[in-house]
Amino acid sequence: MRVKIVRFATIAAAVALSVPIAHAQAGPNQILIKQGALKGSVEDGAMIFRGIPYAAPPVGDLRWRAPRPPAAWSGVRDATKPGPVCMQPGQPPAAESEDCLSLNVWTPAVRPTKGLPVMVWIHGGGFTGGSGSRFNGTSFVRDGAVLVTLNYRLGRLGFFAHPALAGRDSDGLLADFGLMDQIAALKWVRANIGDFGGDPANVTIFGESAGAMSVNYLITSTAARGLFEKAISESGFARSAGTAVELARIQGTAFAKANGITGGGTAAAAALRALPAENLVNNPPGILSTTRIGPIIDGVVAKEPVVQAFERGDQARVPAIFGGNSFEASLTLDVLKNPDRVLDRIGAHRDQAVALFGGGDPAKAAANIVTLSLVIEPDRFEARQDVKAGAPAWVYYFSYLPKAVRDQVPGAGHGWEIAYVFDRLTKVDIHVPPSQQFAGIPVIPAATPEDQAIASAMHAYWVAFAKTGRPDSAGGPEWPDVKPGSDPVMEFGVGGPVVRPEFKKLQLDIFTGLAERNGGAAGSSGNRPGN
């Protein structure tokens, strides 16, 4: 069977040719793009355009299809408010919609004389939650970059397979609609970001958790080749294998049956597309809440697990930064209360593991085993494979904790680096989200000079990388790249950024060996990413 993906850029170009584009000076806070005129707002020296559609609404017959080009509009479109978030649990109905494929752009209020580097942020949320509009890009504009954030289809609307959909779509055997949305957004950026003062030939993609996993898949997907020049993966779980399409179809069939839909023909496909979107967010009776949602190895967008593509050297040869946090095990909070869930799997070497990974403390050992095996060792793996393929790579480790909570938590939790990367410590919009707060641990208080120093440094390295393809020194120590036989790590911890020449080599080598024996998959804890 011949498989294809609709070439969004080609269709968009054809649409653009049929829409007259004026080049007259736009009004205050306005900009003119191929789709029409936009009116944004100004904040802290940045002009912000929110809720820009980058694809047609994926509703009705377009549900579970490749994203189509957005329509043009007449007049001036209000871009001062974000678009709806994509369908997800826990949102008020007025805030969410299946029609959610929009993005937001932060650019200097005064138009730059030449194209600025562009940074495209992909949010996390376990592929079931989150939104690009929850982040603020004014700090990137302040430091000479254009920031784009985006929404992409989540949950079963973004990642779903069923026999009724397989082979009956002109787009091919698709399942990773959320990843396809991200690719469509990158194509929109290529075609339009120049109108916002950005350089379409200097795009950096970066994301955290599910966003970082997306970055990893975009690096390895041939469908995304040529759409970005650099990449940053923050807590990307590179050894997470994704869901085999055969299993995804079994799960999809069970879900359809629970909604009264049987068979695999066109009638079933139509019935699935007619289901209320709310039905796809909530599990019907008989469907396990543990059913995995996320990238499906569909052979089209995600042709194979990330680890296999990196092992074969079949990834985009672009400069990349990989890294994670010192307490990624915060995703499984019970690991501290019930470390035996991890340690019992070690068997006869349990005491040695507790000594090596926890200094004799079982809870600390279990937390470090989860953190190192699921995130930190896979970061090193990706960097090594990039270097082997001829692309420069850097690795970081975020361990910084504000003084107010250093005695209350074992390390920097999953996602805690985001506020530092965005240099938004005093803003609650992206600070430690409630889902990542520990029981009894307050929200981190107002930033101190020590906190701000780490945020300024981390943010500066990210922007320097976007500008030049190297994080360089960014006002701090020079950040060395990974070389064959050399795995330096930049640790962002108490006291400031410090280069660690051979970071946790003994511990990480153990997990590398285990992963190799397990065929490349993460092998020690059995936990899967949850945000």
Short mmCIF file of C-alpha atoms in Angstrom, two decimals:
data_model
loop_
_atom_site.label_atom_id
_atom_site.label_comp_id
_atom_site.label_asym_id
_atom_site.label_seq_id
_atom_site.Cartn_x
_atom_site.Cartn_y
_atom_site.Cartn_z
CA MET A 1 0.00 0.00 0.00
CA ARG A 2 1.36 3.38 -0.90
CA VAL A 3 1.65 5.73 2.06
CA LYS A 4 1.90 9.49 1.82
CA ILE A 5 1.62 12.62 3.94
CA VAL A 6 -0.11 15.71 2.63
CA ARG A 7 2.54 18.31 1.89
CA PHE A 8 1.25 21.20 3.89
CA ALA A 9 3.75 23.73 2.54
CA THR A 10 2.81 22.94 -1.07
CA ILE A 11 -0.90 23.37 -0.40
CA ALA A 12 -0.29 26.51 1.68
CA ALA A 13 1.73 28.00 -1.17
CA ALA A 14 -1.11 27.33 -3.61
CA VAL A 15 -3.59 28.96 -1.26
CA ALA A 16 -1.27 31.94 -0.82
CA LEU A 17 -1.11 32.49 -4.58
CA SER A 18 -4.88 32.87 -4.69
CA VAL A 19 -5.00 35.43 -1.85
CA PRO A 20 -3.83 38.96 -2.69
CA ILE A 21 -1.22 40.11 -0.19
CA ALA A 22 -0.90 43.83 0.37
CA HIS A 23 2.46 45.22 1.44
CA ALA A 24 1.26 48.56 2.73
CA GLN A 25 2.29 49.71 6.20
CA ALA A 26 0.11 48.07 8.83
CA GLY A 27 -1.58 50.08 11.57
CA PRO A 28 -0.49 50.26 15.24
CA ASN A 29 0.23 46.84 16.73
CA GLN A 30 -0.69 45.27 13.40
CA ILE A 31 1.11 42.94 11.06
CA LEU A 32 0.27 41.50 7.66
CA ILE A 33 0.81 37.81 6.89
CA LYS A 34 -0.33 35.57 4.07
CA GLN A 35 -3.65 34.78 5.78
CA GLY A 36 -4.52 38.43 6.45
CA ALA A 37 -3.95 41.27 8.89
CA LEU A 38 -3.45 40.72 12.63
CA LYS A 39 -3.74 43.10 15.54
CA GLY A 40 -1.72 42.21 18.61
CA SER A 41 -0.82 43.81 21.93
CA VAL A 42 2.36 45.22 23.48
CA GLU A 43 3.81 44.04 26.78
CA ASP A 44 7.25 44.68 28.28
CA GLY A 45 8.72 45.80 24.98
CA ALA A 46 7.31 42.84 23.05
CA MET A 47 4.56 42.78 20.47
CA ILE A 48 2.44 39.71 21.05
CA PHE A 49 0.10 38.01 18.60
CA ARG A 50 -2.04 35.28 20.14
CA GLY A 51 -4.41 32.67 18.82
CA ILE A 52 -3.17 32.66 15.21
CA PRO A 53 -4.60 29.64 13.36
CA TYR A 54 -1.84 27.64 11.72
CA ALA A 55 -4.16 24.93 10.37
CA ALA A 56 -7.82 24.42 9.59
CA PRO A 57 -10.05 23.31 12.49
CA PRO A 58 -9.57 19.51 12.82
CA VAL A 59 -13.28 18.87 13.33
CA GLY A 60 -15.95 16.83 11.63
CA ASP A 61 -14.49 14.92 8.70
CA LEU A 62 -11.05 16.43 9.46
CA ARG A 63 -10.85 14.69 12.84
CA TRP A 64 -7.96 12.20 12.75
CA ARG A 65 -6.64 13.57 9.48
CA ALA A 66 -3.46 15.41 8.63
CA PRO A 67 -3.78 19.14 9.37
CA ARG A 68 -5.06 21.20 6.46
CA PRO A 69 -3.97 24.76 5.60
CA PRO A 70 -5.65 27.59 7.51
CA ALA A 71 -8.16 29.82 5.76
CA ALA A 72 -7.44 33.43 4.92
CA TRP A 73 -9.59 36.20 6.40
CA SER A 74 -10.66 39.68 5.44
CA GLY A 75 -10.27 42.73 7.64
CA VAL A 76 -8.07 42.77 10.75
CA ARG A 77 -8.14 39.69 12.98
CA ASP A 78 -7.97 40.30 16.74
CA ALA A 79 -4.85 38.52 18.01
CA THR A 80 -4.83 39.89 21.54
CA LYS A 81 -6.36 36.81 23.18
CA PRO A 82 -5.16 33.19 23.11
CA GLY A 83 -7.15 30.58 21.27
CA PRO A 84 -8.92 27.74 23.10
CA VAL A 85 -6.78 25.01 24.63
CA CYS A 86 -7.05 21.59 23.04
CA MET A 87 -9.51 19.15 24.61
CA GLN A 88 -8.13 17.80 27.90
CA PRO A 89 -9.33 16.68 31.34
CA GLY A 90 -10.04 19.27 34.00
CA GLN A 91 -10.71 22.27 31.76
CA PRO A 92 -13.88 24.38 31.90
CA PRO A 93 -15.87 23.84 28.68
CA ALA A 94 -15.58 27.50 27.68
CA ALA A 95 -11.76 27.32 27.71
CA GLU A 96 -11.30 24.28 25.48
CA SER A 97 -12.29 23.24 21.99
CA GLU A 98 -11.53 20.66 19.36
CA ASP A 99 -10.86 23.69 17.15
CA CYS A 100 -7.58 24.55 18.90
CA LEU A 101 -4.74 24.59 16.35
CA SER A 102 -3.35 28.04 16.99
CA LEU A 103 -0.01 29.54 17.94
CA ASN A 104 1.33 32.65 19.63
CA VAL A 105 4.24 34.88 18.58
CA TRP A 106 6.37 37.23 20.70
CA THR A 107 8.49 39.68 18.69
CA PRO A 108 10.11 43.09 19.37
CA ALA A 109 7.70 46.02 19.47
CA VAL A 110 10.20 47.86 17.29
CA ARG A 111 10.72 45.91 14.06
CA PRO A 112 14.30 44.55 13.85
CA THR A 113 16.47 45.47 10.88
CA LYS A 114 17.38 41.84 10.25
CA GLY A 115 15.83 38.48 10.98
CA LEU A 116 16.13 37.33 14.59
CA PRO A 117 16.62 33.73 15.72
CA VAL A 118 13.32 31.93 16.22
CA MET A 119 12.59 29.63 19.16
CA VAL A 120 9.54 27.35 18.95
CA TRP A 121 8.38 26.00 22.33
CA ILE A 122 6.46 22.70 22.52
CA HIS A 123 4.64 22.31 25.83
CA GLY A 124 4.54 19.23 28.03
CA GLY A 125 1.59 17.62 29.77
CA GLY A 126 1.83 13.90 29.13
CA PHE A 127 0.29 14.34 25.64
CA THR A 128 -3.04 14.77 27.43
CA GLY A 129 -2.83 18.32 28.82
CA GLY A 130 -1.17 21.70 28.54
CA SER A 131 -1.26 24.65 26.19
CA GLY A 132 1.20 26.96 24.48
CA SER A 133 -0.69 30.02 25.69
CA ARG A 134 0.35 29.34 29.29
CA PHE A 135 3.89 30.57 28.62
CA ASN A 136 5.28 34.06 28.24
CA GLY A 137 8.06 34.92 25.80
CA THR A 138 8.94 38.51 26.72
CA SER A 139 12.34 37.53 28.15
CA PHE A 140 13.34 35.94 24.83
CA VAL A 141 12.35 39.09 22.94
CA ARG A 142 14.32 41.20 25.41
CA ASP A 143 17.41 39.15 24.60
CA GLY A 144 17.05 39.21 20.83
CA ALA A 145 14.92 36.20 19.83
CA VAL A 146 11.41 35.64 18.50
CA LEU A 147 9.39 33.09 20.49
CA VAL A 148 6.56 30.91 19.17
CA THR A 149 4.37 28.70 21.34
CA LEU A 150 1.69 26.38 19.97
CA ASN A 151 -1.20 24.08 20.72
CA TYR A 152 -1.38 20.58 19.28
CA ARG A 153 -4.04 17.87 19.48
CA LEU A 154 -3.93 15.93 22.73
CA GLY A 155 -5.20 12.64 24.09
CA ARG A 156 -7.16 10.42 21.71
CA LEU A 157 -7.77 13.36 19.40
CA GLY A 158 -4.01 13.62 18.89
CA PHE A 159 -2.86 10.02 19.18
CA PHE A 160 -5.28 7.32 18.08
CA ALA A 161 -5.39 4.26 15.87
CA HIS A 162 -8.35 2.13 14.78
CA PRO A 163 -8.85 -0.37 11.93
CA ALA A 164 -11.66 1.80 10.52
CA LEU A 165 -9.20 4.66 10.02
CA ALA A 166 -6.28 2.58 8.78
CA GLY A 167 -5.84 2.56 5.03
CA ARG A 168 -9.04 4.52 4.38
CA ASP A 169 -7.49 7.95 4.48
CA SER A 170 -5.78 9.65 1.57
CA ASP A 171 -3.07 10.75 4.00
CA GLY A 172 -1.97 7.19 4.69
CA LEU A 173 -1.81 5.04 7.82
CA LEU A 174 -1.75 7.90 10.31
CA ALA A 175 -1.98 7.86 14.10
CA ASP A 176 0.28 10.69 15.39
CA PHE A 177 -1.94 13.67 14.65
CA GLY A 178 -0.45 15.71 17.50
CA LEU A 179 3.04 15.35 16.02
CA MET A 180 1.66 16.23 12.59
CA ASP A 181 0.21 19.40 14.09
CA GLN A 182 3.65 20.35 15.36
CA ILE A 183 5.08 19.77 11.89
CA ALA A 184 2.33 21.92 10.37
CA ALA A 185 3.14 24.67 12.87
CA LEU A 186 6.81 24.52 11.89
CA LYS A 187 5.83 24.83 8.24
CA TRP A 188 3.70 27.84 9.12
CA VAL A 189 6.73 29.34 10.90
CA ARG A 190 8.91 28.75 7.83
CA ALA A 191 6.36 30.52 5.64
CA ASN A 192 5.37 33.41 7.91
CA ILE A 193 7.86 34.18 10.67
CA GLY A 194 9.81 36.58 8.47
CA ASP A 195 6.82 38.94 8.65
CA PHE A 196 7.30 39.02 12.44
CA GLY A 197 11.00 39.84 12.23
CA GLY A 198 12.21 36.28 12.61
CA ASP A 199 14.73 34.42 10.47
CA PRO A 200 12.94 31.40 8.92
CA ALA A 201 16.34 29.79 8.31
CA ASN A 202 17.32 29.92 12.01
CA VAL A 203 14.68 28.01 13.97
CA THR A 204 15.30 26.21 17.27
CA ILE A 205 12.71 23.78 18.59
CA PHE A 206 12.65 23.18 22.34
CA GLY A 207 10.27 21.55 24.76
CA GLU A 208 9.91 19.82 28.11
CA SER A 209 8.63 16.34 29.02
CA ALA A 210 6.00 15.47 26.38
CA GLY A 211 7.30 18.52 24.52
CA ALA A 212 10.84 17.17 24.74
CA MET A 213 9.67 13.73 23.63
CA SER A 214 8.06 15.52 20.70
CA VAL A 215 11.38 17.22 19.96
CA ASN A 216 13.04 13.80 19.93
CA TYR A 217 10.46 12.45 17.48
CA LEU A 218 10.78 15.54 15.28
CA ILE A 219 14.55 15.05 15.21
CA THR A 220 14.05 11.48 13.99
CA SER A 221 11.04 12.01 11.70
CA THR A 222 11.78 12.46 8.02
CA ALA A 223 8.51 14.42 7.78
CA ALA A 224 10.09 17.19 9.86
CA ARG A 225 13.45 17.36 8.09
CA GLY A 226 14.55 20.83 7.07
CA LEU A 227 12.03 22.62 9.30
CA PHE A 228 14.45 23.52 12.11
CA GLU A 229 18.18 24.12 12.54
CA LYS A 230 18.67 23.34 16.26
CA ALA A 231 16.92 21.43 19.03
CA ILE A 232 16.73 21.36 22.84
CA SER A 233 15.16 18.43 24.67
CA GLU A 234 14.39 19.00 28.37
CA SER A 235 13.58 15.72 30.14
CA GLY A 236 12.86 13.80 26.95
CA PHE A 237 12.72 10.12 28.04
CA ALA A 238 14.56 9.09 24.89
CA ARG A 239 14.43 5.38 25.68
CA SER A 240 10.63 5.41 26.00
CA ALA A 241 9.56 3.13 23.18
CA GLY A 242 6.21 4.60 22.14
CA THR A 243 3.18 2.41 21.43
CA ALA A 244 3.26 -0.14 18.63
CA VAL A 245 0.55 0.62 16.10
CA GLU A 246 -0.87 -2.91 16.41
CA LEU A 247 -1.41 -2.42 20.14
CA ALA A 248 -2.80 1.07 19.57
CA ARG A 249 -5.39 -0.38 17.17
CA ILE A 250 -6.43 -2.98 19.76
CA GLN A 251 -6.84 -0.19 22.31
CA GLY A 252 -8.71 1.93 19.77
CA THR A 253 -11.05 -0.95 18.97
CA ALA A 254 -11.80 -1.46 22.67
CA PHE A 255 -12.51 2.25 23.08
CA ALA A 256 -14.84 2.26 20.07
CA LYS A 257 -16.71 -0.80 21.35
CA ALA A 258 -17.18 0.88 24.74
CA ASN A 259 -18.84 3.72 22.83
CA GLY A 260 -21.12 1.34 20.93
CA ILE A 261 -19.09 1.35 17.68
CA THR A 262 -18.10 -1.97 16.13
CA GLY A 263 -16.61 -3.06 12.86
CA GLY A 264 -13.81 -1.60 10.82
CA GLY A 265 -15.47 -0.07 7.78
CA THR A 266 -16.39 3.41 6.64
CA ALA A 267 -19.50 3.43 8.84
CA ALA A 268 -17.36 2.87 11.91
CA ALA A 269 -14.98 5.64 10.85
CA ALA A 270 -17.91 8.04 10.39
CA ALA A 271 -19.34 7.06 13.77
CA LEU A 272 -16.01 7.65 15.48
CA ARG A 273 -15.71 11.08 13.87
CA ALA A 274 -19.24 11.88 15.01
CA LEU A 275 -18.54 11.13 18.69
CA PRO A 276 -18.68 14.20 20.95
CA ALA A 277 -15.17 15.38 21.68
CA GLU A 278 -15.86 15.00 25.41
CA ASN A 279 -16.26 11.25 24.89
CA LEU A 280 -12.69 11.10 23.63
CA VAL A 281 -11.31 12.90 26.68
CA ASN A 282 -13.07 10.74 29.25
CA ASN A 283 -12.68 6.99 29.58
CA PRO A 284 -15.95 5.06 29.11
CA PRO A 285 -16.72 2.17 31.46
CA GLY A 286 -14.43 -0.78 30.91
CA ILE A 287 -11.49 1.24 29.58
CA LEU A 288 -8.44 1.28 31.84
CA SER A 289 -7.27 4.74 32.84
CA THR A 290 -3.71 3.45 32.43
CA THR A 291 -4.07 3.08 28.66
CA ARG A 292 -1.03 4.84 27.29
CA ILE A 293 -1.58 8.06 25.35
CA GLY A 294 1.27 9.42 23.25
CA PRO A 295 3.34 8.78 20.13
CA ILE A 296 2.39 5.68 18.17
CA ILE A 297 4.93 3.95 15.97
CA ASP A 298 2.75 4.34 12.89
CA GLY A 299 5.48 3.93 10.26
CA VAL A 300 4.71 7.36 8.80
CA VAL A 301 5.47 10.18 11.21
CA ALA A 302 7.03 8.05 13.93
CA LYS A 303 8.63 5.34 11.83
CA GLU A 304 10.41 3.74 14.78
CA PRO A 305 11.20 4.38 18.44
CA VAL A 306 13.55 7.31 19.01
CA VAL A 307 16.28 5.12 20.45
CA GLN A 308 16.38 2.92 17.35
CA ALA A 309 16.63 5.90 15.01
CA PHE A 310 19.50 7.34 17.06
CA GLU A 311 21.25 3.98 17.16
CA ARG A 312 21.15 3.81 13.36
CA GLY A 313 22.21 7.44 12.98
CA ASP A 314 18.93 8.22 11.23
CA GLN A 315 18.28 11.58 12.89
CA ALA A 316 18.51 15.17 11.73
CA ARG A 317 22.13 16.34 11.90
CA VAL A 318 21.45 19.51 13.87
CA PRO A 319 23.12 20.95 16.98
CA ALA A 320 21.24 19.75 20.05
CA ILE A 321 21.09 20.14 23.82
CA PHE A 322 19.78 17.29 25.96
CA GLY A 323 19.23 17.35 29.70
CA GLY A 324 17.12 16.64 32.75
CA ASN A 325 16.57 17.42 36.42
CA SER A 326 17.96 15.93 39.61
CA PHE A 327 14.62 14.57 40.85
CA GLU A 328 12.77 13.40 37.76
CA ALA A 329 11.36 10.71 40.03
CA SER A 330 8.96 13.40 41.26
CA LEU A 331 6.66 12.01 38.57
CA THR A 332 6.25 8.94 40.77
CA LEU A 333 5.93 10.54 44.19
CA ASP A 334 5.34 7.24 45.96
CA VAL A 335 8.91 6.19 45.11
CA LEU A 336 10.03 7.94 48.31
CA LYS A 337 7.37 6.27 50.46
CA ASN A 338 7.62 2.89 48.78
CA PRO A 339 11.15 2.47 47.39
CA ASP A 340 10.74 -1.31 47.34
CA ARG A 341 8.72 -0.95 44.13
CA VAL A 342 12.01 -0.11 42.46
CA LEU A 343 14.57 -1.84 44.65
CA ASP A 344 12.88 -5.26 44.73
CA ARG A 345 13.50 -5.58 40.99
CA ILE A 346 17.23 -5.42 41.51
CA GLY A 347 17.34 -8.76 43.31
CA ALA A 348 20.60 -9.94 44.83
CA HIS A 349 22.35 -6.62 44.14
CA ARG A 350 19.87 -4.56 46.17
CA ASP A 351 22.28 -3.63 48.97
CA GLN A 352 24.95 -2.60 46.48
CA ALA A 353 22.44 -0.45 44.61
CA VAL A 354 21.29 1.27 47.80
CA ALA A 355 24.90 2.06 48.66
CA LEU A 356 25.87 3.25 45.16
CA PHE A 357 22.76 5.28 44.32
CA GLY A 358 21.59 6.38 47.75
CA GLY A 359 24.54 6.33 50.11
CA GLY A 360 22.67 3.77 52.20
CA ASP A 361 19.27 5.49 52.00
CA PRO A 362 16.77 3.23 50.16
CA ALA A 363 14.37 6.07 49.27
CA LYS A 364 17.16 8.21 47.85
CA ALA A 365 18.53 5.23 45.93
CA ALA A 366 15.15 4.42 44.38
CA ALA A 367 14.61 8.04 43.38
CA ASN A 368 18.05 8.28 41.79
CA ILE A 369 17.60 5.00 39.94
CA VAL A 370 14.34 6.25 38.40
CA THR A 371 15.83 9.65 37.55
CA LEU A 372 19.09 8.38 36.08
CA SER A 373 17.63 5.47 34.11
CA LEU A 374 14.63 7.25 32.59
CA VAL A 375 16.10 10.66 31.82
CA ILE A 376 19.76 11.34 32.59
CA GLU A 377 21.34 8.28 30.94
CA PRO A 378 19.11 8.61 27.84
CA ASP A 379 20.29 12.23 27.57
CA ARG A 380 23.89 11.04 27.43
CA PHE A 381 22.93 8.35 24.93
CA GLU A 382 21.33 10.86 22.55
CA ALA A 383 24.30 13.22 22.77
CA ARG A 384 26.77 10.41 22.09
CA GLN A 385 24.79 9.21 19.09
CA ASP A 386 24.52 12.74 17.72
CA VAL A 387 28.28 13.14 17.91
CA LYS A 388 28.76 9.78 16.26
CA ALA A 389 26.47 10.96 13.43
CA GLY A 390 28.47 14.17 13.02
CA ALA A 391 26.23 16.66 14.86
CA PRO A 392 27.43 18.70 17.86
CA ALA A 393 25.66 18.02 21.16
CA TRP A 394 25.66 19.30 24.74
CA VAL A 395 24.22 17.88 27.97
CA TYR A 396 22.93 19.68 31.07
CA TYR A 397 21.77 18.64 34.55
CA PHE A 398 19.46 20.95 36.50
CA SER A 399 19.77 20.48 40.26
CA TYR A 400 19.16 23.99 41.59
CA LEU A 401 16.76 24.44 44.51
CA PRO A 402 15.87 27.77 46.11
CA LYS A 403 17.13 28.05 49.66
CA ALA A 404 13.58 28.09 51.04
CA VAL A 405 12.90 24.48 49.97
CA ARG A 406 16.33 22.81 50.05
CA ASP A 407 15.50 20.95 53.25
CA GLN A 408 12.05 19.92 52.05
CA VAL A 409 12.61 18.20 48.71
CA PRO A 410 15.29 15.75 47.50
CA GLY A 411 16.02 17.57 44.26
CA ALA A 412 14.73 19.63 41.36
CA GLY A 413 11.45 18.09 40.31
CA HIS A 414 10.27 17.29 36.81
CA GLY A 415 9.58 20.52 34.94
CA TRP A 416 11.10 22.81 37.55
CA GLU A 417 13.70 24.14 35.10
CA ILE A 418 11.08 25.78 32.88
CA ALA A 419 10.77 28.96 34.94
CA TYR A 420 14.55 29.34 34.78
CA VAL A 421 14.77 28.74 31.05
CA PHE A 422 12.03 31.33 30.49
CA ASP A 423 13.56 33.66 33.11
CA ARG A 424 10.15 34.13 34.71
CA LEU A 425 10.81 33.31 38.36
CA THR A 426 8.56 36.00 39.77
CA LYS A 427 5.65 35.14 37.51
CA VAL A 428 3.14 32.47 38.47
CA ASP A 429 2.22 31.67 34.87
CA ILE A 430 4.89 29.00 34.46
CA HIS A 431 6.30 28.57 37.95
CA VAL A 432 6.05 25.20 39.66
CA PRO A 433 2.59 24.04 38.52
CA PRO A 434 0.24 22.48 41.09
CA SER A 435 0.61 19.07 39.46
CA GLN A 436 4.34 19.15 40.24
CA GLN A 437 4.15 20.43 43.83
CA PHE A 438 4.86 17.94 46.57
CA ALA A 439 2.37 17.31 49.33
CA GLY A 440 3.01 19.89 52.04
CA ILE A 441 5.55 21.82 49.95
CA PRO A 442 4.58 25.44 49.25
CA VAL A 443 4.98 27.20 45.95
CA ILE A 444 8.52 28.55 45.75
CA PRO A 445 8.47 32.12 47.10
CA ALA A 446 9.59 35.29 45.34
CA ALA A 447 12.96 34.96 43.65
CA THR A 448 16.13 35.86 45.52
CA PRO A 449 19.28 37.21 43.81
CA GLU A 450 20.71 33.67 43.98
CA ASP A 451 17.64 32.25 42.24
CA GLN A 452 17.73 34.98 39.61
CA ALA A 453 21.40 34.37 38.86
CA ILE A 454 20.67 30.77 37.86
CA ALA A 455 17.69 31.84 35.76
CA SER A 456 19.70 34.53 34.00
CA ALA A 457 22.50 32.09 33.24
CA MET A 458 20.32 29.23 32.00
CA HIS A 459 18.21 31.55 29.86
CA ALA A 460 21.35 33.16 28.40
CA TYR A 461 22.80 29.79 27.37
CA TRP A 462 19.53 28.85 25.63
CA VAL A 463 19.37 32.14 23.72
CA ALA A 464 23.06 31.96 22.77
CA PHE A 465 22.46 28.47 21.39
CA ALA A 466 19.49 29.71 19.36
CA LYS A 467 21.54 32.54 17.93
CA THR A 468 24.74 30.69 17.02
CA GLY A 469 24.23 26.93 17.38
CA ARG A 470 26.57 26.86 20.40
CA PRO A 471 25.70 27.68 24.03
CA ASP A 472 29.29 28.97 24.40
CA SER A 473 29.90 30.83 27.69
CA ALA A 474 26.79 33.06 27.85
CA GLY A 475 28.54 35.13 30.50
CA GLY A 476 29.45 32.08 32.59
CA PRO A 477 31.80 29.12 32.16
CA GLU A 478 32.24 27.87 28.62
CA TRP A 479 29.96 24.88 28.01
CA PRO A 480 31.98 22.14 26.28
CA ASP A 481 30.31 19.85 23.81
CA VAL A 482 30.34 16.07 23.97
CA LYS A 483 33.23 14.36 22.17
CA PRO A 484 33.97 10.69 21.47
CA GLY A 485 35.11 9.33 24.82
CA SER A 486 34.24 12.55 26.68
CA ASP A 487 30.85 13.32 28.25
CA PRO A 488 30.98 16.74 29.96
CA VAL A 489 27.79 18.00 31.60
CA MET A 490 26.87 21.55 32.55
CA GLU A 491 25.24 21.40 35.97
CA PHE A 492 22.94 24.27 36.87
CA GLY A 493 23.00 23.95 40.64
CA VAL A 494 23.55 25.81 43.88
CA GLY A 495 26.57 28.05 43.40
CA GLY A 496 25.98 28.60 39.70
CA PRO A 497 26.72 26.72 36.46
CA VAL A 498 29.62 24.26 36.74
CA VAL A 499 31.10 21.91 34.15
CA ARG A 500 31.26 18.28 35.31
CA PRO A 501 33.79 16.48 33.04
CA GLU A 502 32.60 12.89 33.60
CA PHE A 503 29.25 13.29 35.27
CA LYS A 504 28.09 10.22 37.27
CA LYS A 505 29.95 7.98 34.85
CA LEU A 506 29.87 4.81 36.98
CA GLN A 507 26.13 5.01 37.65
CA LEU A 508 25.22 5.94 34.08
CA ASP A 509 27.40 3.20 32.60
CA ILE A 510 25.35 0.66 34.55
CA PHE A 511 22.12 1.88 32.97
CA THR A 512 23.69 2.02 29.54
CA GLY A 513 24.64 -1.64 29.89
CA LEU A 514 21.15 -2.58 31.10
CA ALA A 515 19.54 -0.68 28.22
CA GLU A 516 21.76 -2.36 25.66
CA ARG A 517 20.83 -5.77 27.04
CA ASN A 518 17.16 -4.78 26.87
CA GLY A 519 17.40 -3.77 23.23
CA GLY A 520 17.72 -0.04 23.91
CA ALA A 521 14.65 0.48 26.13
CA ALA A 522 14.87 1.88 29.64
CA GLY A 523 15.20 -1.14 31.83
CA SER A 524 15.45 -0.59 35.53
CA SER A 525 12.38 1.04 37.00
CA GLY A 526 9.53 0.19 34.71
CA ASN A 527 7.98 3.63 35.21
CA ARG A 528 6.82 5.62 32.25
CA PRO A 529 6.80 9.38 31.77
CA GLY A 530 3.72 11.06 33.12
CA ASN A 531 3.92 14.73 32.17
#
